[in-house]
Each structure stands twice: as structure tokens, then as C-alpha cells.
Coordinates of N, CA and C in Angstrom, one line a residue:
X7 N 0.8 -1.2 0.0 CA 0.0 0.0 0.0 C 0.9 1.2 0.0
X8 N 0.6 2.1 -0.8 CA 1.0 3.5 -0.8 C 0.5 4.9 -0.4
X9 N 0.8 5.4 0.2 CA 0.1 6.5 0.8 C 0.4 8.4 0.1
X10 N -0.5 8.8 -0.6 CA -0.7 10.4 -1.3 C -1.0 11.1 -0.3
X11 N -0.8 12.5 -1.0 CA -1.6 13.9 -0.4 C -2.5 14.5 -1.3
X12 N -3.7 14.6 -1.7 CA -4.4 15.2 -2.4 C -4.7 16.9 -2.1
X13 N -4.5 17.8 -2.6 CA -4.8 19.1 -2.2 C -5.8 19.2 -3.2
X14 N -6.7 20.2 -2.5 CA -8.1 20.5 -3.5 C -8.2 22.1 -2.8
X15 N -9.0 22.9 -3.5 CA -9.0 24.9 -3.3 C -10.7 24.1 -2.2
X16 N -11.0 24.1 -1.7 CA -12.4 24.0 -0.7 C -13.6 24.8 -1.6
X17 N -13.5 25.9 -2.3 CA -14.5 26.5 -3.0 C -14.5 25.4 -4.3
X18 N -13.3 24.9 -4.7 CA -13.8 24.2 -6.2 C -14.4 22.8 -5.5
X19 N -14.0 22.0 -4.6 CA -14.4 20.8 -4.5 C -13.5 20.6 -3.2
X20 N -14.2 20.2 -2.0 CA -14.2 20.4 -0.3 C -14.2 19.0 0.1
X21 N -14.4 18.8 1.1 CA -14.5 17.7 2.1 C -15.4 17.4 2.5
X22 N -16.4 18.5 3.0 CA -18.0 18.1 2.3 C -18.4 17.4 1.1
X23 N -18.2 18.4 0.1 CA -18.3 17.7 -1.2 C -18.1 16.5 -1.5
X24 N -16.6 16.0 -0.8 CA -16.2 14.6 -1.5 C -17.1 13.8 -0.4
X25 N -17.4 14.1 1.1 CA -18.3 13.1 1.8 C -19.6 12.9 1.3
X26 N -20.2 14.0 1.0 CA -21.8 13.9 0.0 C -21.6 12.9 -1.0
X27 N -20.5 13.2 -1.8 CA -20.4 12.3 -3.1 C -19.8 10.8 -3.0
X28 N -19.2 10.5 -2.0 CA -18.9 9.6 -1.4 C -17.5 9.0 -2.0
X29 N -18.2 8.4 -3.3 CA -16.9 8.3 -4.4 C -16.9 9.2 -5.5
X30 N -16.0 9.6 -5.4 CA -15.3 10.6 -7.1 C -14.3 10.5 -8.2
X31 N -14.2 11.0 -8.7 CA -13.0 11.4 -10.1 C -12.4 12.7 -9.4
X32 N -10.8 12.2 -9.4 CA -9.7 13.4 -9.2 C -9.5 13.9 -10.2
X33 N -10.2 14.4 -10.4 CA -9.7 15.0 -12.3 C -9.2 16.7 -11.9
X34 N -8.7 17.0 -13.0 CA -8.1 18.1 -13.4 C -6.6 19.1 -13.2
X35 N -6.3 17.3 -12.5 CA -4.7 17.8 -12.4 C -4.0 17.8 -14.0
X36 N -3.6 19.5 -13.7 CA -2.8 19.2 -15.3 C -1.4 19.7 -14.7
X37 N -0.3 19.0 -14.3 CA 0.7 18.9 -13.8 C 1.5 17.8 -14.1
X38 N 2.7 17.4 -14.7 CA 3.2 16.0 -15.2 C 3.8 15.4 -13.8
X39 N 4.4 16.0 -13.2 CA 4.5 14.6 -11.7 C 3.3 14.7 -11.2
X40 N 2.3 15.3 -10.7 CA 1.2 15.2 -10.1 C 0.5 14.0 -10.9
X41 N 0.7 14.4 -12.3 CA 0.0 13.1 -13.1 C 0.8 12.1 -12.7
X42 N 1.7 12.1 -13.1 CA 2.8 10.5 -12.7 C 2.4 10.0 -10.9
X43 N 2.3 11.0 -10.1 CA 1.9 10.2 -8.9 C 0.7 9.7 -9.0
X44 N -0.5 10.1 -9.7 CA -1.3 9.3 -9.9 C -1.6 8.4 -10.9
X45 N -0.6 8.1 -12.2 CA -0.2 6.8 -12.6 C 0.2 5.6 -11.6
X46 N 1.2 6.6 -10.5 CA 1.7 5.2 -9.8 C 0.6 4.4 -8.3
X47 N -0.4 5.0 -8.6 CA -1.9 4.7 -8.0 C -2.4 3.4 -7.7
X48 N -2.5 2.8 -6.4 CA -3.0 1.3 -6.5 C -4.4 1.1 -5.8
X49 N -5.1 0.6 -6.2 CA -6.5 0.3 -5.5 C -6.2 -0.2 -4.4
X50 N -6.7 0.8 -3.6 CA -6.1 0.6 -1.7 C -5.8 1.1 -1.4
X51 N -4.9 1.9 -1.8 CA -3.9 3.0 -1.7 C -4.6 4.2 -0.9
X52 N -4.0 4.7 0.2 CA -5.1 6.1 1.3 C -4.4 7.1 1.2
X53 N -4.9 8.0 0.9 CA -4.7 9.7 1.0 C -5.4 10.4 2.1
X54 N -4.2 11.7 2.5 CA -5.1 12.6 2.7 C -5.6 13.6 1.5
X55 N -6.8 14.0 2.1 CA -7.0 14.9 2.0 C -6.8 16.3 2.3
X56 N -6.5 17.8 1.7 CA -5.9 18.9 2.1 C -6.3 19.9 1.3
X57 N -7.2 20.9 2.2 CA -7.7 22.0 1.7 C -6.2 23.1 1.7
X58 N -6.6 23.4 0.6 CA -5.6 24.5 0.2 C -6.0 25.9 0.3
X59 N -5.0 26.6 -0.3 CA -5.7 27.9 -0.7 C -5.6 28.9 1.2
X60 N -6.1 29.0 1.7 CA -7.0 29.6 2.8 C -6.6 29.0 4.0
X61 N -7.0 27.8 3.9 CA -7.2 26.2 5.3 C -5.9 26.0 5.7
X62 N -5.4 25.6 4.2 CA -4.0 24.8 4.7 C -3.9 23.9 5.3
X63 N -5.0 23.2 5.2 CA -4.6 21.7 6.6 C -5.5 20.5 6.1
X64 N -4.8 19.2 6.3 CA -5.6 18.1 6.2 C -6.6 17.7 6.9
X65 N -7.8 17.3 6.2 CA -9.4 17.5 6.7 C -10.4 16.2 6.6
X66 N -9.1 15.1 5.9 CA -9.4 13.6 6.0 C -8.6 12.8 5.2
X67 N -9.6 11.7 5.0 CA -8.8 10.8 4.5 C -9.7 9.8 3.4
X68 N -8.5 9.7 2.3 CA -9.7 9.1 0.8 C -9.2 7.6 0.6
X69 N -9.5 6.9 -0.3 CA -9.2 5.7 -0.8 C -8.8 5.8 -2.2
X70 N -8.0 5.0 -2.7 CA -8.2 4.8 -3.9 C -9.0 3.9 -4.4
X71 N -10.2 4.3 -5.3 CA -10.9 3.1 -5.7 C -11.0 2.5 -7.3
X72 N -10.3 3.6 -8.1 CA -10.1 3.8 -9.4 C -9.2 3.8 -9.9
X73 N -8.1 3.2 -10.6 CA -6.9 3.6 -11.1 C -7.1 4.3 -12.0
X74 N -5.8 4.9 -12.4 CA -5.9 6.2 -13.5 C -6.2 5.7 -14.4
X75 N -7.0 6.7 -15.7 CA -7.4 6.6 -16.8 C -7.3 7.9 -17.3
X76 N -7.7 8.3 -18.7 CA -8.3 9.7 -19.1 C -9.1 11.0 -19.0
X77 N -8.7 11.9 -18.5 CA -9.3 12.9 -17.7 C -10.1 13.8 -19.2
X78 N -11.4 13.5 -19.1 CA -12.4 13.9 -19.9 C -12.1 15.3 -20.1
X79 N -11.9 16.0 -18.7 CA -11.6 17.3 -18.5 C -10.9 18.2 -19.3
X80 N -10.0 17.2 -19.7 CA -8.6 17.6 -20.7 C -8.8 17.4 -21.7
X81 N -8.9 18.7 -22.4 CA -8.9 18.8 -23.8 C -7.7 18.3 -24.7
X82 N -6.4 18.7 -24.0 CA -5.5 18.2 -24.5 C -5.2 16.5 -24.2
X83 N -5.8 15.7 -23.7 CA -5.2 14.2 -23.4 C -4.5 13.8 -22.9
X84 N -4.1 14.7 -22.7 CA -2.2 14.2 -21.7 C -2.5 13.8 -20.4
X85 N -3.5 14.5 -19.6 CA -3.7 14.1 -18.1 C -5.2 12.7 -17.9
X86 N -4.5 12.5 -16.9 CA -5.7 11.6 -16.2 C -6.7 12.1 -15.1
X87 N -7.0 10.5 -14.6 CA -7.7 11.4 -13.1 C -7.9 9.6 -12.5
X88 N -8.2 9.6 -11.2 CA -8.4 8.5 -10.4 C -9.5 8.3 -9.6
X89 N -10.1 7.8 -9.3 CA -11.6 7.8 -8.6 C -10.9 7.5 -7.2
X90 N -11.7 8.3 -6.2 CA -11.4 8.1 -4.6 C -12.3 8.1 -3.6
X91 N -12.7 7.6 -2.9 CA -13.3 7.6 -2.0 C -13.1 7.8 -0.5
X92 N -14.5 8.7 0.1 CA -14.1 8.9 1.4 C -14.4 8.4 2.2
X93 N -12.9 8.2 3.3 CA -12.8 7.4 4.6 C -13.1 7.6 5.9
X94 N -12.7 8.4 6.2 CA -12.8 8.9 7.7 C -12.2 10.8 7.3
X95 N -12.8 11.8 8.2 CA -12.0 12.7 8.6 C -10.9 13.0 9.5
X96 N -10.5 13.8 10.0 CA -9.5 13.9 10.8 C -10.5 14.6 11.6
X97 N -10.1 14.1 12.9 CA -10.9 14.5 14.0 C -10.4 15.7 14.1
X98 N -9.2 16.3 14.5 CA -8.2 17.6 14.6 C -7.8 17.8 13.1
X99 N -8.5 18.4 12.3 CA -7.7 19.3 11.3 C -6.0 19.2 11.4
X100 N -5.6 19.0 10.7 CA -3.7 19.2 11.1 C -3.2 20.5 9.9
X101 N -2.4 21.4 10.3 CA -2.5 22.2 9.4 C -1.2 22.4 8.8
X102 N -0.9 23.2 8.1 CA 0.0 23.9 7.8 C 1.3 23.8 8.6
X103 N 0.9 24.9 9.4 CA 1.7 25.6 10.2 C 2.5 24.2 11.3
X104 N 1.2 23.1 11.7 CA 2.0 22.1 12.7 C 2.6 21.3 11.6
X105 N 2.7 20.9 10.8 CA 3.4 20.2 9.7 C 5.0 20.9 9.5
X106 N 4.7 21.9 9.4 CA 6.2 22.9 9.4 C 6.7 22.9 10.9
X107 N 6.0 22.7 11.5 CA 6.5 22.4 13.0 C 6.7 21.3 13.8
X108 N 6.5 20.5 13.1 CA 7.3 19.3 13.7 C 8.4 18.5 12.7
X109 N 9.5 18.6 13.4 CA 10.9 18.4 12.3 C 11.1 17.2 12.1
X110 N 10.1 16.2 12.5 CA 9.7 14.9 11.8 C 9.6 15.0 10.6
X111 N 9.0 16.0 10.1 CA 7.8 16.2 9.0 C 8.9 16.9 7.9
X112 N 10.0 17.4 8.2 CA 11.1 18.8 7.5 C 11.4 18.2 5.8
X113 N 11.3 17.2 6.1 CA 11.3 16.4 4.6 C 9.6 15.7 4.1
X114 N 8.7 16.1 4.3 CA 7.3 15.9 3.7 C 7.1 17.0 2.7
X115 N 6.8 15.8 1.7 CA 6.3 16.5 0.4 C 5.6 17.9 0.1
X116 N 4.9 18.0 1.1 CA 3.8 19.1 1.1 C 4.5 20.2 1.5
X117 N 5.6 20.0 2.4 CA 6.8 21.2 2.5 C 7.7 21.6 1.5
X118 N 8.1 20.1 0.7 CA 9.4 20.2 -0.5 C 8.9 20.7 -1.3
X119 N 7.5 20.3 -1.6 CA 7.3 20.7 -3.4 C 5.7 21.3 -3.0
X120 N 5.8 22.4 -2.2 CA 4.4 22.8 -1.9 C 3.6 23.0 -2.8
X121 N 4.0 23.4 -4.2 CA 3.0 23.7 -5.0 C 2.4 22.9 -5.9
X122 N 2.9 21.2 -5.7 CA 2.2 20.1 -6.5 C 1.1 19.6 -6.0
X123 N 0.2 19.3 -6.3 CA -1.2 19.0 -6.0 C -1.5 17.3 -5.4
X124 N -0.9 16.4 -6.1 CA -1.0 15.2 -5.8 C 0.9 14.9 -5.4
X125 N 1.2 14.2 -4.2 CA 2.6 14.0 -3.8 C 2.6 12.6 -2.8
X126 N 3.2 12.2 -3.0 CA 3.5 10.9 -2.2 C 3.7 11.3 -0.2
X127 N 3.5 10.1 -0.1 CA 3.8 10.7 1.8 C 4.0 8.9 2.3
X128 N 5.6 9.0 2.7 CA 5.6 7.9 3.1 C 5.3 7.4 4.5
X129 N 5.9 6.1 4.7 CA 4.9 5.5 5.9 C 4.9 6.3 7.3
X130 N 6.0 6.8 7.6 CA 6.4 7.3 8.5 C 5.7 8.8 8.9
X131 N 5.7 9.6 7.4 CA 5.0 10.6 8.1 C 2.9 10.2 8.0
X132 N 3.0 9.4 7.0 CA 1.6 8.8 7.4 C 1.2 8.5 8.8
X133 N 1.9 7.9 9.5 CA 1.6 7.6 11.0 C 1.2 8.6 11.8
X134 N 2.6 9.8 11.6 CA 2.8 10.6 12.3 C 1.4 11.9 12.3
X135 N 0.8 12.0 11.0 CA -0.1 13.0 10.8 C -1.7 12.2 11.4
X136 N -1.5 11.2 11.0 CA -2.7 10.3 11.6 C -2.7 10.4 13.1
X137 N -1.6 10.4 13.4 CA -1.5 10.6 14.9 C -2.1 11.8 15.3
X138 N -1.9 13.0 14.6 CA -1.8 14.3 15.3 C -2.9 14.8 14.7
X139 N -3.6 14.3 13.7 CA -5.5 14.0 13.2 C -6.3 13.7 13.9
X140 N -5.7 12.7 15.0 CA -6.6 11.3 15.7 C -7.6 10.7 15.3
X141 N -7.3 10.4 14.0 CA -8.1 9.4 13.4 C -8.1 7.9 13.5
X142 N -7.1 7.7 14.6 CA -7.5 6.2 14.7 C -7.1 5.2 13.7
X143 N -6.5 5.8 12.4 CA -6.2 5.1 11.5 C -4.6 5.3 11.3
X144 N -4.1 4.2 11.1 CA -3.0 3.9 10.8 C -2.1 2.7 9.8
X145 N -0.9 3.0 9.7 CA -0.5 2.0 8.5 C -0.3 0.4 8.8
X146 N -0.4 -0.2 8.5 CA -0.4 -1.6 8.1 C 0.8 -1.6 9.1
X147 N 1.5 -2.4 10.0 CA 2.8 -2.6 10.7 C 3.9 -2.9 9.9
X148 N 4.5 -2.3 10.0 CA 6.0 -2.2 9.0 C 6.7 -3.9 8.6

């Protein structure tokens, strides 16, 4: 199992949104590693969730239920999109600012390459943010 960060603007498509809808299409990433992370996409695979923009903080947690395919969205063809589904929220929002503050975290994606949309998060800080979420959920034992 592999673990993403999905960032979404909360005005275009929220955490409400994706709870209402239950399962979705990630479409409209037009970014070539953001696409490549979601090429390398496995059914099972958990993300968070992360309002951007404004929030800045993760606000749950999705599944993958869809591997990548063709993103309709895209006129040009080049990008995809993945269906996801939602899991649990984070009981405690985790934001920004505690992410930059805990120097566990000094090498997570969401710090290195803040302005990619879709980024990997390995097991370690998966634990760590789930912890400081308290969602109760965690990775598979090493």
C-alpha cells in the first residue's frame, strides 16, 4: 500500500463535497509529476485529504478506488484522473503551520514541493499525521 496527499482549493471541491459524493473522479490535475503520482496509484492505496488555498490543513482521509485513466476534463489528453473515495476525517484538522512544526515532518512533500497537487507521503509521516489527526487510523505494521 502506498500513501498520497491530495490538495483540493475547498471553493472548487471540499470535504463536504467529497463526503456527499462519497466516491469521485480526481480529475483536473494538469501537472506532469502530479499526473505520474497518480499513474503510480493502487486500489487501496489512502490519501489525505488537504484544503488548500485559505485552510491549509488536512481535513481527511480518501481511498483509492479507481486507477488512472483519461481525464475527460482535458482537452489536450495528456492528463488523467483516479476515482477516490471517502474514509474517515480527521478529527483535529492538522494544518500547515503544525506540519512545518514538527521536524519529523522537515522532509514531507507538502513542505518540499508545496505547490504540487497530488505528492507521495511515506509511511512514516503517514503515522505521524494520523496521529496528530486522531483518526485512529494507521499504516499496516512495518
Amino acid at each position: 500500500m502506498a500513501y498520497w496527499l491530495f490538495k483540493s482549493e475547498p471553493g472548487a471541491w471540499s470535504w463536504d463535497d467529497q463526503v456527499a459524493e462519497g466516491t469521485a473522479e480526481w480529475d483536473g490535475v494538469r501537472n506532469h509529476q502530479a499526473s505520474n503520482n497518480m499513474k503510480a496509484m493502487k486500489i487501496g492505496d489512502l490519501g489525505f485529504f488537504y484544503h488548500s488555498v485559505k485552510e491549509r490543513r488536512v481535513v481527511g482521509i480518501v481511498e483509492v478506488v479507481g486507477t488512472y485513466r483519461p481525464d475527460d476534463t482535458d482537452p489536450s489528453g495528456r492528463f488523467g484522473l483516479v476515482d477516490v473515495r471517502a474514509v474517515a476525517p480527521m478529527n483535529v484538522p492538522v494544518t500547515l503551520a503544525d506540519i512545518k512544526a514538527d521536524p519529523r515532518l522537515a522532509d514531507f512533500g507538502l513542505v518540499r514541493q508545496s505547490r504540487l497537487s497530488v505528492v507521495p507521503v511515506n509511511e512514516e509521516h503517514w503515522r505521524i499525521i494520523c496521529a496528530m489527526g486522531e483518526t485512529g487510523i494507521d499504516a499496516p505494521p512495518a
